[in-house]
Coordinates of C-alpha atoms and ligand atoms in Angstrom, one line a residue:
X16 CA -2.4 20.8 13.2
X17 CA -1.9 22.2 16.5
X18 CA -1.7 25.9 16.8
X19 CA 1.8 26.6 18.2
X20 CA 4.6 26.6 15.7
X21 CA 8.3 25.6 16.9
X22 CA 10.7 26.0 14.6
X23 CA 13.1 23.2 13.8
X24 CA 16.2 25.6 14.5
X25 CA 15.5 25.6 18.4
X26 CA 16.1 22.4 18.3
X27 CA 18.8 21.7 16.3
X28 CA 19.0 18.6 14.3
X29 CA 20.2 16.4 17.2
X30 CA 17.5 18.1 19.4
X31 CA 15.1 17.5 16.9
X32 CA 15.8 13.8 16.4
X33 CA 15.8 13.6 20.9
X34 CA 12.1 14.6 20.4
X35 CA 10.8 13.0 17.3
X36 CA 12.3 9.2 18.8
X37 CA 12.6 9.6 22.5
X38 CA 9.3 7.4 23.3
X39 CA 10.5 4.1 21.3
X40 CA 9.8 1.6 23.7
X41 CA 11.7 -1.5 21.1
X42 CA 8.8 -4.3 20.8
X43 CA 10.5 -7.0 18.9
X44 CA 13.8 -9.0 20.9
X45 CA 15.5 -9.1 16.8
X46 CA 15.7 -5.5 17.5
X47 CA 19.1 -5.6 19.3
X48 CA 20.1 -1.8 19.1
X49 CA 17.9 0.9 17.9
X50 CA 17.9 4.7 17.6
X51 CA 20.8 6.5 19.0
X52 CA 24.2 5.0 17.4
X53 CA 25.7 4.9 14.3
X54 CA 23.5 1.5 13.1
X55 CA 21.0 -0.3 14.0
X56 CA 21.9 -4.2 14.9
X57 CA 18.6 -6.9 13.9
X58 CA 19.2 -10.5 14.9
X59 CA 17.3 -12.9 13.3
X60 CA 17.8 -15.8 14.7
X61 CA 18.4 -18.1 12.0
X62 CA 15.6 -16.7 10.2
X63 CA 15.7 -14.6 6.5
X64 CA 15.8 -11.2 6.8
X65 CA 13.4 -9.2 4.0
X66 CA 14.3 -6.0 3.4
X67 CA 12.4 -3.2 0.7
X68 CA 12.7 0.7 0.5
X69 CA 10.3 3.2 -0.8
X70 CA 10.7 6.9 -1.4
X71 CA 7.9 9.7 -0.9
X72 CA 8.4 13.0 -2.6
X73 CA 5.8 15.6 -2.0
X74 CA 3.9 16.8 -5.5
X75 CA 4.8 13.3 -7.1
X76 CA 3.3 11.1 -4.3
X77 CA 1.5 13.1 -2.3
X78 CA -0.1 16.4 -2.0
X79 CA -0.2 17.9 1.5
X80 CA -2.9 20.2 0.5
X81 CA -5.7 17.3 1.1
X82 CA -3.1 14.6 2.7
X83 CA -3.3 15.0 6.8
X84 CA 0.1 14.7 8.1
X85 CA -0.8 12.1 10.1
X86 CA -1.8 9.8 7.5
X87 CA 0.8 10.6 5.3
X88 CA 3.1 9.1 8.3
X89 CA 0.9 6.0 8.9
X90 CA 0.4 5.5 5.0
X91 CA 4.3 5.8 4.4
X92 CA 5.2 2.9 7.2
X93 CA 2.1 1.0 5.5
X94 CA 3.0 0.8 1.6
X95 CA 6.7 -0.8 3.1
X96 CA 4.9 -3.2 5.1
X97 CA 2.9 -4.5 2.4
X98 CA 5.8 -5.1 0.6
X99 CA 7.2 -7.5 3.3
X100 CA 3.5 -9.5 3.5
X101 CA 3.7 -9.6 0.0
X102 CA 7.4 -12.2 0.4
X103 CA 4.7 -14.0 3.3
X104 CA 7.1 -12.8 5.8
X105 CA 6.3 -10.9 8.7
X106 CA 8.2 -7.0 9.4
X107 CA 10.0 -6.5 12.7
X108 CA 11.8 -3.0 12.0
X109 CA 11.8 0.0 10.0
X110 CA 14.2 3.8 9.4
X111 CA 12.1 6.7 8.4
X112 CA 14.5 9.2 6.5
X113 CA 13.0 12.6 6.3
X114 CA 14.2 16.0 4.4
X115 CA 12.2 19.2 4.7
X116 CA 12.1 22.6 3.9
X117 CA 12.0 25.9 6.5
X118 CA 8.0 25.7 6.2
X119 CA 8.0 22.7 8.5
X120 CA 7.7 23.2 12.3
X121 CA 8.4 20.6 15.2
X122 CA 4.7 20.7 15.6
X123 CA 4.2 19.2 11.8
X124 CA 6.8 16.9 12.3
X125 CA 5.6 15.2 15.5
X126 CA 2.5 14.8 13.8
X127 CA 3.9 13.1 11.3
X128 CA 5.7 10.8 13.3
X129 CA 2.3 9.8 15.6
X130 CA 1.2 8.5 12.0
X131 CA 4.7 6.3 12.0
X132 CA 3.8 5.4 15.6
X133 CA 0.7 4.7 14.8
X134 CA 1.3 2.2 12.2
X135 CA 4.4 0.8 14.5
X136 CA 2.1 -0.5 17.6
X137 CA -0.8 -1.8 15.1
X138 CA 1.9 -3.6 12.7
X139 CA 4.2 -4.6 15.6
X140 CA 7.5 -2.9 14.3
X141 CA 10.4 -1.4 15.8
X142 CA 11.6 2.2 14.4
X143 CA 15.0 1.5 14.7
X144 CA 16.9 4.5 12.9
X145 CA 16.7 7.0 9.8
X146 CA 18.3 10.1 9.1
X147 CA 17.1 14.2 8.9
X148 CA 17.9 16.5 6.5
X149 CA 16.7 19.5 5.0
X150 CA 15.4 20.5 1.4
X151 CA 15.4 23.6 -0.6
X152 CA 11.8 22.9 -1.1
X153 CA 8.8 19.9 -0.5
X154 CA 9.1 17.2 2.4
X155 CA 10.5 13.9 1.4
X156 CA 10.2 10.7 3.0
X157 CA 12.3 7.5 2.6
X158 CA 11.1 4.5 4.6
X159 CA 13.3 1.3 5.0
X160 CA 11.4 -2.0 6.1
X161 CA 13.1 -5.1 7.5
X162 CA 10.9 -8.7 7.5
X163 CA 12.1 -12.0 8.4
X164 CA 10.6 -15.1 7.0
X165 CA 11.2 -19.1 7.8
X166 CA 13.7 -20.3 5.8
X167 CA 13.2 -21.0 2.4
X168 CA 9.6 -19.8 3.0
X169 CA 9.3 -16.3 1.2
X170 CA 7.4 -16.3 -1.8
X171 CA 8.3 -14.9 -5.1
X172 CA 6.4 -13.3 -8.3
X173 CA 7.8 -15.9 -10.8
X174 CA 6.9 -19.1 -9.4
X175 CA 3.1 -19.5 -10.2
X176 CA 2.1 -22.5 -12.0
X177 CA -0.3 -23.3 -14.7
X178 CA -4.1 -24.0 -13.8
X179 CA -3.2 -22.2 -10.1
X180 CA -6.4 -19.9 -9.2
X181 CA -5.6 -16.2 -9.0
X182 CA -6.8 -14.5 -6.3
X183 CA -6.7 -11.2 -4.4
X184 CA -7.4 -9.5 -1.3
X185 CA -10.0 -7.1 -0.2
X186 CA -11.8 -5.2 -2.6
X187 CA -9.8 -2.6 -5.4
X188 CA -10.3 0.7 -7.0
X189 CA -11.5 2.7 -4.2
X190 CA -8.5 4.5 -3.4
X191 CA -8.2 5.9 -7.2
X192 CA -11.6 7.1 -7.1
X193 CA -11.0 8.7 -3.6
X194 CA -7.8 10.4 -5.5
X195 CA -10.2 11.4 -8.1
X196 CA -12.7 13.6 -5.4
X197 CA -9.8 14.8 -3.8
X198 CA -8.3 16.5 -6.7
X199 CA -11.7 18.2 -8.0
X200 CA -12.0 19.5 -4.2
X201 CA -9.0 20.7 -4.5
X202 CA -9.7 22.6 -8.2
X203 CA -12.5 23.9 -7.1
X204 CA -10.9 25.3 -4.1
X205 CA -8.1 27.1 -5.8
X206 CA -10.5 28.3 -7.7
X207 CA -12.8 29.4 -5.5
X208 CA -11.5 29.1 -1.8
X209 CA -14.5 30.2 -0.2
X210 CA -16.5 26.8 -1.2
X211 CA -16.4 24.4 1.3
X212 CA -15.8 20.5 0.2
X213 CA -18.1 18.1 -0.7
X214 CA -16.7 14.9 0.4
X215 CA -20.3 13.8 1.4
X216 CA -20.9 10.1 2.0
X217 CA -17.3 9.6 0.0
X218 CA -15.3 8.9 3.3
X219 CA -14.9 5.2 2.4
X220 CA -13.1 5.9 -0.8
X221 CA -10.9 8.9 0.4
X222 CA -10.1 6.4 3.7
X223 CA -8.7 4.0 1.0
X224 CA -6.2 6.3 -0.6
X225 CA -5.8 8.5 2.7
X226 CA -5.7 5.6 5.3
X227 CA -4.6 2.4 3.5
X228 CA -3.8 -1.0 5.7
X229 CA -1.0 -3.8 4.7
X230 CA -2.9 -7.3 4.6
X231 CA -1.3 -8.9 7.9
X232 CA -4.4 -10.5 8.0
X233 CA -4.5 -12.2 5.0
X234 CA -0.7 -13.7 5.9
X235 CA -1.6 -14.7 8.8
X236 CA -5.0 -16.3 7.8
X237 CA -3.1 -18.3 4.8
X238 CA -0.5 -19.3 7.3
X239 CA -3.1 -20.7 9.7
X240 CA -5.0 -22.7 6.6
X241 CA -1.2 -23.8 5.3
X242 CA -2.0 -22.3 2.6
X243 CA 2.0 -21.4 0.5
X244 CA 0.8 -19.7 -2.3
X245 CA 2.8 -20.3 -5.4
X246 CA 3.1 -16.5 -6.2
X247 CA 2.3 -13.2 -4.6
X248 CA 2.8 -9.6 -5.1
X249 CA 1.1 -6.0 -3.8
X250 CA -0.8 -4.3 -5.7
X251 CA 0.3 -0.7 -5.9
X252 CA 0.4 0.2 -9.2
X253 CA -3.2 -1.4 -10.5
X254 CA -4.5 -4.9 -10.9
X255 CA -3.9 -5.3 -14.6
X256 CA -0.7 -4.4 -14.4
X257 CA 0.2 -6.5 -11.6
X258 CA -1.1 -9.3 -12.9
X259 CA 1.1 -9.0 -16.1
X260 CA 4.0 -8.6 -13.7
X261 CA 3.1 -12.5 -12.4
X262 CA 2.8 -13.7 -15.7
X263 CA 5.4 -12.6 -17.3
X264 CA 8.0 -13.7 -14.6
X265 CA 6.2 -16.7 -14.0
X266 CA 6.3 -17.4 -18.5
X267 CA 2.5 -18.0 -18.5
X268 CA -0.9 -16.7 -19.8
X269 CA -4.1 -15.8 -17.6
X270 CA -7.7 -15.6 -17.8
X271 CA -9.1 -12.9 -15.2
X272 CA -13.5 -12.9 -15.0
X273 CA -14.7 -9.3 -14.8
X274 CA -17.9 -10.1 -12.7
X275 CA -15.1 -12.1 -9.9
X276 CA -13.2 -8.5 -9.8
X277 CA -13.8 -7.7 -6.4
X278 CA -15.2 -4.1 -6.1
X279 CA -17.0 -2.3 -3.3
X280 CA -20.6 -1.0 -3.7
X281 CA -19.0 2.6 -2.2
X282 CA -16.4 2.7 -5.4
X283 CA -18.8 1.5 -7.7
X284 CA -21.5 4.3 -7.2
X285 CA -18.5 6.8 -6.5
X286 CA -17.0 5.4 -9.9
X287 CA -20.8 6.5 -11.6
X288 CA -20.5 10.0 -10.4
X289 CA -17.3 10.6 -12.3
X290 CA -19.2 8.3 -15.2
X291 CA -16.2 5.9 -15.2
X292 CA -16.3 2.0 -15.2
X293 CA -15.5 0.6 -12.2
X294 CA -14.2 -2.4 -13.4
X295 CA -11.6 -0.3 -15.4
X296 CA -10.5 1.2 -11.7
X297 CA -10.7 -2.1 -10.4
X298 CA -8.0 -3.1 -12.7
X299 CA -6.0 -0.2 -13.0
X300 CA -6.7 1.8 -10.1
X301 CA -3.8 1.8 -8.2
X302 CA -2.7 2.3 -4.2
X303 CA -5.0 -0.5 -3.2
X304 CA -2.5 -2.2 -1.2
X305 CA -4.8 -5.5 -1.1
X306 CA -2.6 -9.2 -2.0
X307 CA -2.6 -10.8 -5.4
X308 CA -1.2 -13.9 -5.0
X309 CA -1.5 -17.5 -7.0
X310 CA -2.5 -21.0 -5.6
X311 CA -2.9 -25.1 -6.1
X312 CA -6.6 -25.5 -7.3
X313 CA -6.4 -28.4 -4.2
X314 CA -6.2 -25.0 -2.2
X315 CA -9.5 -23.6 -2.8
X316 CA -12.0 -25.6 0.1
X317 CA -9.8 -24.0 2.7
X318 CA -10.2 -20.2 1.2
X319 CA -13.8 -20.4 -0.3
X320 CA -15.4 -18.9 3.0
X321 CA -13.0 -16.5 3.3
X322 CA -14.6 -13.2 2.0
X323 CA -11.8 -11.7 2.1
X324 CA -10.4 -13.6 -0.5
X325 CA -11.8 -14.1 -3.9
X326 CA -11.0 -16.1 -6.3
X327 CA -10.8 -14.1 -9.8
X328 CA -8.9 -16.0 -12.5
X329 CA -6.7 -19.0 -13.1
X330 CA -3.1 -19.4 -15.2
X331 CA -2.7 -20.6 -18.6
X332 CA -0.2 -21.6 -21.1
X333 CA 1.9 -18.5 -21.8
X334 CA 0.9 -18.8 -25.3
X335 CA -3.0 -18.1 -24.2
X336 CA -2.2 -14.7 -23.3
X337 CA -3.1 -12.6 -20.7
X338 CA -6.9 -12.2 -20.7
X339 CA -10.2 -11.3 -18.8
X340 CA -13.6 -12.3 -19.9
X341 CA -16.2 -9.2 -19.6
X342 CA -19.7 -9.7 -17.9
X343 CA -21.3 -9.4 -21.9
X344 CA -19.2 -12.9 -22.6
X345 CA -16.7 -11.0 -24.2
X346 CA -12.9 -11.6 -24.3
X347 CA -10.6 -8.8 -24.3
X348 CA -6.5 -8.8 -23.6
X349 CA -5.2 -7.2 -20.2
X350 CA -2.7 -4.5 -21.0
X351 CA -1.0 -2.7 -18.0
X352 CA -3.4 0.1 -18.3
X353 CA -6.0 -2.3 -18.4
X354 CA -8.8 1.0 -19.4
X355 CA -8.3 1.2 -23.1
X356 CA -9.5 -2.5 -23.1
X357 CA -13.2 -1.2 -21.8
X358 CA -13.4 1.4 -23.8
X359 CA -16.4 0.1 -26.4
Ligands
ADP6 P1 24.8 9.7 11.7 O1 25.4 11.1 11.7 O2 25.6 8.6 12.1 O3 24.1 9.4 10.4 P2 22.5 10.8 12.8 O4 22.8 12.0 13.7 O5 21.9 11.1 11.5 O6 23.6 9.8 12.8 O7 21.4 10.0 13.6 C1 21.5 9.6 15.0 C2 20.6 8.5 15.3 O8 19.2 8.9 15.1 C3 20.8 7.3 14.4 O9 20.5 6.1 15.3 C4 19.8 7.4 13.4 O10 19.4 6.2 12.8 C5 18.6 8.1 14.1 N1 17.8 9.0 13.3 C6 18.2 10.1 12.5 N2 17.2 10.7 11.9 C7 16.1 9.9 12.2 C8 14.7 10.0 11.9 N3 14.2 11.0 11.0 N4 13.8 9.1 12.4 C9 14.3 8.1 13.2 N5 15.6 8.0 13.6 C10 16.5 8.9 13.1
MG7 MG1 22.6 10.8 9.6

């Protein structure tokens, strides 16, 4: 943080709002009217519009003690976004509502918003409005994002098939474990403030939950194969109990293979350290922000070089249940915590 502190009162609310959204240069021509009147106006132009909402409270979402203003900004823009990937359909504008407390300065704030910015220009979306208040305590963050998809061509969490392949994005788990070093750090430093952190070698992890990015990549890169997959959703909350989420809406079973779960050499060593499983953060590690989504079999030639994308299950009859098959030849049933399952 920079070392001059202006408080918010100099500015005055409207002041304020003058310097936290004077540089929007609009990027996308749906954005009709932006900051500075009493709505926004999107055009779509005979597109559907996606719209999803998320709300940030400090202590419950994130800690500010080990969460760099700047990233909390960029992260907050990036978990909407992912939702509006997730309906294959591509964001075009966003409002950032914001309440804080006295112990926030301009100085804070503008870094908070070069986060937003941040994640604007790389995502190509418009911040097109919010609103500023304050709070008797914690910072609070509300972000609004608006999509548009072709029409007819979003795609839902209840419309998988049986015998589709399951597959998701990236690699999952890190960002728990990142959580996990995090929060010692921070024990030990309230315990003992004069110990510095040792975050050695653990920057890929703490990137994950710090730093996240929304798969535009992987939207683009299904559109380009025409690849509609059948199903899709983000996963936020953990892969076990995203996957029941599918199932469930879709009325069918699944069959997961631990040794597909994609997992990243950095988690699973990180995961050791903490003597946890990694496949049990891999399912229900959450924050990962990667896709989950569900495909035709005929599909899989046009993904299979993709390593991005694995493959890591299929659907079955509802009546199969909701499974995964462990790398001993075991078969155990996916519960939404997914952990107590591992536990031999
Ligand atoms: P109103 O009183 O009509 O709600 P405001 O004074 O709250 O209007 O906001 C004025 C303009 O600034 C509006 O266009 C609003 O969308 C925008 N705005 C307010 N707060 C923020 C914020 N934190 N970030 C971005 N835009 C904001
Ligand atoms: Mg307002």
């Amino acid at each position: 943080m920079s070392e001059s502190r202006t408080e918010i009162s100099s500015l005055g609310e409207f002041g304020l709002i003058e310097h936290l959204t004077k540089n929007i240069e609009l990027q996308n021509a749906s954005s009709i009217v932006g900051v500075g009147d009493d709505a926004a106006i999107i055009d779509h132009f005979g597109k559907q519009t996606v719209i999803t909402t998320d709300l940030l409270v400090e202590g419950i979402h994130f800690d500010l003690m080990y969460t760099p203003l700047k990233h909390l900004g960029y992260k907050s823009v990036v978990v909407n976004l992912s939702d509006i990937y997730a309906m294959n359909a591509t964001p075009t504008q966003i409002t950032v509502s914001i309440a804080f407390s006295n112990r926030f300065s301009v100085e804070a704030l503008s870094e908070f918003y070069e986060g937003i910015y941040a994640a604007c220009e790389k995502y190509g979306v418009d911040l097109v409005g919010g609103d500023t208040s304050s709070s008797q305590k914690g910072f609070v963050i509300s972000v609004t994002a608006i999509g548009e998809v072709a029409p007819g061509k979003y795609v839902r969490r209840d419309t998988a098939k049986k015998g589709d392949l399951i597959c998701c994005s990236g690699d999952l788990g890190a960002a728990y474990v990142g959580l996990l070093f995090l929060e010692r750090e921070k024990q030990i430093y309230l315990e003992s403030p004069q110990v510095q952190p040792d975050l050695e070698g653990e920057s890929y992890v703490i990137g994950r939950l710090l730093k996240p990015e929304a798969r535009k990549d992987i939207i683009e890169f299904l559109e380009i194969q025409n690849i509609v997959p059948t199903s899709m959703m983000d996963i936020s909350d953990g892969l076990s109990s995203e996957i029941l989420h599918i199932c469930e809406q879709s009325r069918l079973g699944c069959v997961l293979y631990e040794e597909k779960l994609p997992v990243a050499e950095e988690m699973r060593k990180a995961a050791f350290k903490f003597e946890i499983d990694p496949t049990a953060c891999a399912l229900s590690g959450g924050e990962d922000y990667e896709l989950l989504f569900t495909m035709s079999q005929s599909d899989y030639e046009k993904i299979v070089l993709n390593e991005q994308i694995s493959v890591i299950g299929y659907m079955t009859d509802a009546d199969e249940g909701m499974k995964i098959n462990t790398r001993g030849g075991q078969v155990h049933p996916i519960t939404a915590q997914g952990w107590n399952a591992f536990k031999k």
